[in-house]
Amino acid sequence: MLVTTKEMFKKAYDGGYAIGAFNVNNMEIIQGITEAASELKSPVILQVSKGAREYANHTYLVKLVEAAVKLYPDMPIALHLDHGDSFELCKSCIDGGFTSVMIDLSSKSFEENVEGTKKVVEYAHAHGVVVEAELGTLAGIEDEVVVEEGKQSYTDPSMVEEFVQKTNCDSLAIAIGTSHGAYKFKPGTKPQLRFDILEEVSKRIPGFPIVLHGASSVPQDFVKMVNEFGGHMPDAIGVPEDQLRHAAELSVCKINIDSDIRLAMTGNIRKYFAEHPDHFDPRQYLKPARAAVKEMVAHKIKDVLGSANKI
Ligand code: G3H
Ligand code: 13P
Ligand code: ZN
């Protein structure tokens, strides 16, 4: 069933696990994710970025998600806008069947962030939709916004209470050292999330669901596969999965994963073409790519998120 994240987050917070929020751009990705979640009896968030909407079209994506809802009627599925950057975009998704939106004004001033988020929250709540907001900026690429390394700012815990109280948002994305894309940490450095910031935030807003963006772990098997079969992605490094597991045990209720899906598909498609140079049927090379997405998502649900058997 298509639901908001309200109930999912409450259970996740109390149960010490997190819900996976996977970015979807096409049918195969939606199938891979929902097959895994359904087999493992896990709730799931399917999220659509502005770029995904431009690529695949709003209606196609909504209808594909509706197909998954029909196939798995008992599975709670939330349809979420990832990194909404304007009231108009959020409104269009709220009016167009989404159950959750993110308004990301984290690159603006605190006051502008509060004002803009509040406006989206008022419209969303009047329409039964929940809102994720963000405080603090991540390094990496968010749609068209590129934040240079070193220019990101960790979330200041002293600001979260006022922000949540003034905006009335339903969940909050914070910056504790994750970043978007496949190159999150420098080779030779030790990836370490700032759990001190997470704990300080949770102390100030107890019971409030926290979201982690840029939380792909960049599995090295996929990176090797890409590089072995003609790709060039040296030094692609992600967030260690044990740190994500720990975050899920704390107040993090939503963990965003996009790059790992891209790597699973790209590695497997490259491998397929290298091994079958004469094949040209998209169904042939998309099949192992879809299976790899399913396997990767199943692993996340069981070993990282802890959301199996929570339906
Ligand atoms: O945070 C960004 C997500 O990975 C979505 O990426 O804007 O390329 O669809 P995208
Ligand atoms: P990754 O690039 O780490 O997969 O992050 C995805 C994300 O945060 C989507 O909003
Ligand atoms: Zn993100």
PDB file of C-alpha atoms in Angstrom, residues 83-255:
ATOM      1  CA  HIS A  83      15.940  17.124  -3.020  1.00  0.00           C
ATOM      2  CA  GLY A  84      12.993  19.289  -4.006  1.00  0.00           C
ATOM      3  CA  ASP A  85      14.437  22.753  -4.549  1.00  0.00           C
ATOM      4  CA  SER A  86      11.303  24.881  -4.825  1.00  0.00           C
ATOM      5  CA  PHE A  87       7.744  25.174  -3.545  1.00  0.00           C
ATOM      6  CA  GLU A  88       6.454  24.663  -7.102  1.00  0.00           C
ATOM      7  CA  LEU A  89       8.288  21.352  -7.557  1.00  0.00           C
ATOM      8  CA  CYS A  90       7.093  20.095  -4.160  1.00  0.00           C
ATOM      9  CA  LYS A  91       3.518  21.214  -4.909  1.00  0.00           C
ATOM     10  CA  SER A  92       3.562  19.443  -8.252  1.00  0.00           C
ATOM     11  CA  CYS A  93       4.605  16.170  -6.558  1.00  0.00           C
ATOM     12  CA  ILE A  94       2.096  16.613  -3.709  1.00  0.00           C
ATOM     13  CA  ASP A  95      -0.683  17.241  -6.235  1.00  0.00           C
ATOM     14  CA  GLY A  96       0.609  14.392  -8.391  1.00  0.00           C
ATOM     15  CA  GLY A  97       0.413  11.456  -5.978  1.00  0.00           C
ATOM     16  CA  PHE A  98       3.594  11.564  -3.875  1.00  0.00           C
ATOM     17  CA  THR A  99       3.179  10.786  -0.158  1.00  0.00           C
ATOM     18  CA  SER A 100       6.351  12.538   0.977  1.00  0.00           C
ATOM     19  CA  VAL A 101       8.520  15.397  -0.277  1.00  0.00           C
ATOM     20  CA  MET A 102      11.901  16.803   0.592  1.00  0.00           C
ATOM     21  CA  ILE A 103      12.425  20.546   0.460  1.00  0.00           C
ATOM     22  CA  ASP A 104      16.159  21.082   0.434  1.00  0.00           C
ATOM     23  CA  LEU A 105      17.046  24.696   1.132  1.00  0.00           C
ATOM     24  CA  SER A 106      20.165  23.738   3.068  1.00  0.00           C
ATOM     25  CA  SER A 107      22.369  25.931   0.885  1.00  0.00           C
ATOM     26  CA  LYS A 108      20.338  29.042   1.830  1.00  0.00           C
ATOM     27  CA  SER A 109      20.497  31.068   5.058  1.00  0.00           C
ATOM     28  CA  PHE A 110      18.859  29.630   8.190  1.00  0.00           C
ATOM     29  CA  GLU A 111      16.007  32.164   7.892  1.00  0.00           C
ATOM     30  CA  GLU A 112      15.376  31.427   4.194  1.00  0.00           C
ATOM     31  CA  ASN A 113      15.520  27.700   4.911  1.00  0.00           C
ATOM     32  CA  VAL A 114      12.941  28.090   7.712  1.00  0.00           C
ATOM     33  CA  GLU A 115      10.603  30.270   5.615  1.00  0.00           C
ATOM     34  CA  GLY A 116      10.717  28.100   2.500  1.00  0.00           C
ATOM     35  CA  THR A 117      10.402  24.835   4.415  1.00  0.00           C
ATOM     36  CA  LYS A 118       7.468  26.158   6.438  1.00  0.00           C
ATOM     37  CA  LYS A 119       5.575  27.062   3.269  1.00  0.00           C
ATOM     38  CA  VAL A 120       6.010  23.550   1.849  1.00  0.00           C
ATOM     39  CA  VAL A 121       5.054  21.951   5.181  1.00  0.00           C
ATOM     40  CA  GLU A 122       1.813  23.936   5.360  1.00  0.00           C
ATOM     41  CA  TYR A 123       0.774  22.893   1.852  1.00  0.00           C
ATOM     42  CA  ALA A 124       1.921  19.277   2.293  1.00  0.00           C
ATOM     43  CA  HIS A 125       0.209  18.738   5.650  1.00  0.00           C
ATOM     44  CA  ALA A 126      -3.034  20.185   4.300  1.00  0.00           C
ATOM     45  CA  HIS A 127      -2.848  17.431   1.663  1.00  0.00           C
ATOM     46  CA  GLY A 128      -1.817  14.523   3.917  1.00  0.00           C
ATOM     47  CA  VAL A 129       1.810  14.537   2.754  1.00  0.00           C
ATOM     48  CA  VAL A 130       4.901  14.562   4.998  1.00  0.00           C
ATOM     49  CA  VAL A 131       8.022  16.706   4.585  1.00  0.00           C
ATOM     50  CA  GLU A 132      11.753  16.085   4.970  1.00  0.00           C
ATOM     51  CA  ALA A 133      13.952  19.158   5.384  1.00  0.00           C
ATOM     52  CA  GLU A 134      17.741  19.604   5.578  1.00  0.00           C
ATOM     53  CA  LEU A 135      20.137  21.529   7.810  1.00  0.00           C
ATOM     54  CA  GLY A 136      23.846  21.508   6.935  1.00  0.00           C
ATOM     55  CA  THR A 137      25.314  20.810   3.482  1.00  0.00           C
ATOM     56  CA  LEU A 138      26.884  17.646   2.155  1.00  0.00           C
ATOM     57  CA  ALA A 139      29.833  17.596  -0.222  1.00  0.00           C
ATOM     58  CA  GLY A 140      29.259  16.098  -3.665  1.00  0.00           C
ATOM     59  CA  ILE A 141      26.594  16.437  -6.297  1.00  0.00           C
ATOM     60  CA  GLU A 142      22.899  17.000  -5.600  1.00  0.00           C
ATOM     61  CA  ASP A 143      21.141  17.289  -8.925  1.00  0.00           C
ATOM     62  CA  GLU A 144      22.707  20.402 -10.468  1.00  0.00           C
ATOM     63  CA  VAL A 145      24.268  21.698  -7.242  1.00  0.00           C
ATOM     64  CA  VAL A 146      27.911  20.766  -6.816  1.00  0.00           C
ATOM     65  CA  VAL A 147      29.324  21.350  -3.343  1.00  0.00           C
ATOM     66  CA  GLU A 148      33.125  21.272  -3.350  1.00  0.00           C
ATOM     67  CA  GLU A 149      34.949  19.104  -0.858  1.00  0.00           C
ATOM     68  CA  GLY A 150      35.968  21.154   2.145  1.00  0.00           C
ATOM     69  CA  LYS A 151      33.059  23.556   1.543  1.00  0.00           C
ATOM     70  CA  GLN A 152      30.446  21.328   3.152  1.00  0.00           C
ATOM     71  CA  SER A 153      29.336  22.208   6.651  1.00  0.00           C
ATOM     72  CA  TYR A 154      28.341  19.772   9.342  1.00  0.00           C
ATOM     73  CA  THR A 155      24.963  20.351  10.910  1.00  0.00           C
ATOM     74  CA  ASP A 156      25.129  22.615  13.944  1.00  0.00           C
ATOM     75  CA  PRO A 157      23.157  20.755  16.636  1.00  0.00           C
ATOM     76  CA  SER A 158      22.303  23.988  18.453  1.00  0.00           C
ATOM     77  CA  MET A 159      20.083  25.007  15.506  1.00  0.00           C
ATOM     78  CA  VAL A 160      17.950  21.890  15.086  1.00  0.00           C
ATOM     79  CA  GLU A 161      15.382  22.493  17.843  1.00  0.00           C
ATOM     80  CA  GLU A 162      14.469  25.938  16.585  1.00  0.00           C
ATOM     81  CA  PHE A 163      14.397  24.706  12.976  1.00  0.00           C
ATOM     82  CA  VAL A 164      12.091  21.781  13.665  1.00  0.00           C
ATOM     83  CA  GLN A 165       9.836  23.809  15.914  1.00  0.00           C
ATOM     84  CA  LYS A 166       9.532  26.726  13.470  1.00  0.00           C
ATOM     85  CA  THR A 167       9.047  24.632  10.312  1.00  0.00           C
ATOM     86  CA  ASN A 168       7.011  21.725  11.725  1.00  0.00           C
ATOM     87  CA  CYS A 169       8.809  19.382   9.287  1.00  0.00           C
ATOM     88  CA  ASP A 170       8.418  15.615   9.781  1.00  0.00           C
ATOM     89  CA  SER A 171      12.032  14.466   9.397  1.00  0.00           C
ATOM     90  CA  LEU A 172      15.415  16.142   9.145  1.00  0.00           C
ATOM     91  CA  ALA A 173      18.436  15.380   6.961  1.00  0.00           C
ATOM     92  CA  ILE A 174      21.687  16.292   8.678  1.00  0.00           C
ATOM     93  CA  ALA A 175      25.302  16.457   7.548  1.00  0.00           C
ATOM     94  CA  ILE A 176      27.636  14.237   9.588  1.00  0.00           C
ATOM     95  CA  GLY A 177      30.287  13.428   7.000  1.00  0.00           C
ATOM     96  CA  THR A 178      28.442  11.582   4.255  1.00  0.00           C
ATOM     97  CA  SER A 179      28.451  12.950   0.704  1.00  0.00           C
ATOM     98  CA  HIS A 180      26.727  12.227  -2.579  1.00  0.00           C
ATOM     99  CA  GLY A 181      28.248  10.160  -5.379  1.00  0.00           C
ATOM    100  CA  ALA A 182      30.826   7.384  -5.587  1.00  0.00           C
ATOM    101  CA  TYR A 183      33.889   9.313  -4.345  1.00  0.00           C
ATOM    102  CA  LYS A 184      33.122  10.070  -0.727  1.00  0.00           C
ATOM    103  CA  PHE A 185      36.478   9.742   0.992  1.00  0.00           C
ATOM    104  CA  LYS A 186      40.083  10.188  -0.100  1.00  0.00           C
ATOM    105  CA  PRO A 187      42.071   6.954  -0.540  1.00  0.00           C
ATOM    106  CA  GLY A 188      44.319   6.345   2.440  1.00  0.00           C
ATOM    107  CA  THR A 189      42.045   8.257   4.830  1.00  0.00           C
ATOM    108  CA  LYS A 190      39.777   6.539   7.342  1.00  0.00           C
ATOM    109  CA  PRO A 191      36.101   7.165   6.621  1.00  0.00           C
ATOM    110  CA  GLN A 192      34.435   8.220   9.855  1.00  0.00           C
ATOM    111  CA  LEU A 193      30.966   9.652  10.372  1.00  0.00           C
ATOM    112  CA  ARG A 194      30.510  12.259  13.134  1.00  0.00           C
ATOM    113  CA  PHE A 195      28.428  10.256  15.593  1.00  0.00           C
ATOM    114  CA  ASP A 196      29.033  12.948  18.199  1.00  0.00           C
ATOM    115  CA  ILE A 197      26.954  15.360  16.076  1.00  0.00           C
ATOM    116  CA  LEU A 198      24.234  12.762  15.516  1.00  0.00           C
ATOM    117  CA  GLU A 199      23.990  12.067  19.235  1.00  0.00           C
ATOM    118  CA  GLU A 200      23.905  15.748  20.116  1.00  0.00           C
ATOM    119  CA  VAL A 201      21.130  16.320  17.561  1.00  0.00           C
ATOM    120  CA  SER A 202      19.085  13.407  18.941  1.00  0.00           C
ATOM    121  CA  LYS A 203      19.453  14.730  22.485  1.00  0.00           C
ATOM    122  CA  ARG A 204      17.958  18.025  21.416  1.00  0.00           C
ATOM    123  CA  ILE A 205      15.073  16.553  19.405  1.00  0.00           C
ATOM    124  CA  PRO A 206      14.416  13.145  20.990  1.00  0.00           C
ATOM    125  CA  GLY A 207      12.122  10.832  19.033  1.00  0.00           C
ATOM    126  CA  PHE A 208      12.515  12.901  15.854  1.00  0.00           C
ATOM    127  CA  PRO A 209      13.444  10.934  12.672  1.00  0.00           C
ATOM    128  CA  ILE A 210      16.842  11.777  11.209  1.00  0.00           C
ATOM    129  CA  VAL A 211      17.769  11.169   7.559  1.00  0.00           C
ATOM    130  CA  LEU A 212      21.167  10.317   6.087  1.00  0.00           C
ATOM    131  CA  HIS A 213      21.855  11.369   2.516  1.00  0.00           C
ATOM    132  CA  GLY A 214      24.908  10.243   0.596  1.00  0.00           C
ATOM    133  CA  ALA A 215      24.816   6.890   2.360  1.00  0.00           C
ATOM    134  CA  SER A 216      25.916   4.509  -0.384  1.00  0.00           C
ATOM    135  CA  SER A 217      28.694   2.169   0.658  1.00  0.00           C
ATOM    136  CA  VAL A 218      30.130   1.889  -2.877  1.00  0.00           C
ATOM    137  CA  PRO A 219      30.665  -1.908  -2.766  1.00  0.00           C
ATOM    138  CA  GLN A 220      34.156  -2.671  -4.006  1.00  0.00           C
ATOM    139  CA  ASP A 221      32.962  -5.742  -5.934  1.00  0.00           C
ATOM    140  CA  PHE A 222      30.953  -3.431  -8.190  1.00  0.00           C
ATOM    141  CA  VAL A 223      33.806  -0.949  -8.525  1.00  0.00           C
ATOM    142  CA  LYS A 224      36.122  -3.823  -9.532  1.00  0.00           C
ATOM    143  CA  MET A 225      33.556  -5.073 -12.028  1.00  0.00           C
ATOM    144  CA  VAL A 226      33.241  -1.621 -13.604  1.00  0.00           C
ATOM    145  CA  ASN A 227      37.022  -1.259 -13.838  1.00  0.00           C
ATOM    146  CA  GLU A 228      37.612  -4.814 -15.068  1.00  0.00           C
ATOM    147  CA  PHE A 229      35.169  -4.427 -17.935  1.00  0.00           C
ATOM    148  CA  GLY A 230      36.267  -1.176 -19.508  1.00  0.00           C
ATOM    149  CA  GLY A 231      35.212   1.431 -16.942  1.00  0.00           C
ATOM    150  CA  HIS A 232      37.427   3.900 -15.144  1.00  0.00           C
ATOM    151  CA  MET A 233      36.404   4.671 -11.584  1.00  0.00           C
ATOM    152  CA  PRO A 234      39.611   4.736  -9.576  1.00  0.00           C
ATOM    153  CA  ASP A 235      39.349   5.451  -5.849  1.00  0.00           C
ATOM    154  CA  ALA A 236      35.573   5.162  -5.597  1.00  0.00           C
ATOM    155  CA  ILE A 237      35.003   4.867  -1.837  1.00  0.00           C
ATOM    156  CA  GLY A 238      31.766   4.848   0.184  1.00  0.00           C
ATOM    157  CA  VAL A 239      30.494   4.880   3.756  1.00  0.00           C
ATOM    158  CA  PRO A 240      31.468   1.748   5.732  1.00  0.00           C
ATOM    159  CA  GLU A 241      28.376  -0.377   6.266  1.00  0.00           C
ATOM    160  CA  ASP A 242      29.042  -0.939   9.959  1.00  0.00           C
ATOM    161  CA  GLN A 243      28.793   2.818  10.501  1.00  0.00           C
ATOM    162  CA  LEU A 244      25.470   2.925   8.660  1.00  0.00           C
ATOM    163  CA  ARG A 245      24.221   0.024  10.797  1.00  0.00           C
ATOM    164  CA  HIS A 246      25.201   1.953  13.915  1.00  0.00           C
ATOM    165  CA  ALA A 247      23.421   5.090  12.642  1.00  0.00           C
ATOM    166  CA  ALA A 248      20.280   2.982  12.049  1.00  0.00           C
ATOM    167  CA  GLU A 249      20.395   1.796  15.666  1.00  0.00           C
ATOM    168  CA  LEU A 250      20.424   5.430  16.776  1.00  0.00           C
ATOM    169  CA  SER A 251      17.957   8.078  15.549  1.00  0.00           C
ATOM    170  CA  VAL A 252      18.536   7.630  11.789  1.00  0.00           C
ATOM    171  CA  CYS A 253      15.270   6.328  10.309  1.00  0.00           C
ATOM    172  CA  LYS A 254      15.933   6.881   6.575  1.00  0.00           C
ATOM    173  CA  ILE A 255      19.098   5.952   4.695  1.00  0.00           C
TER     174      ILE A 255
END
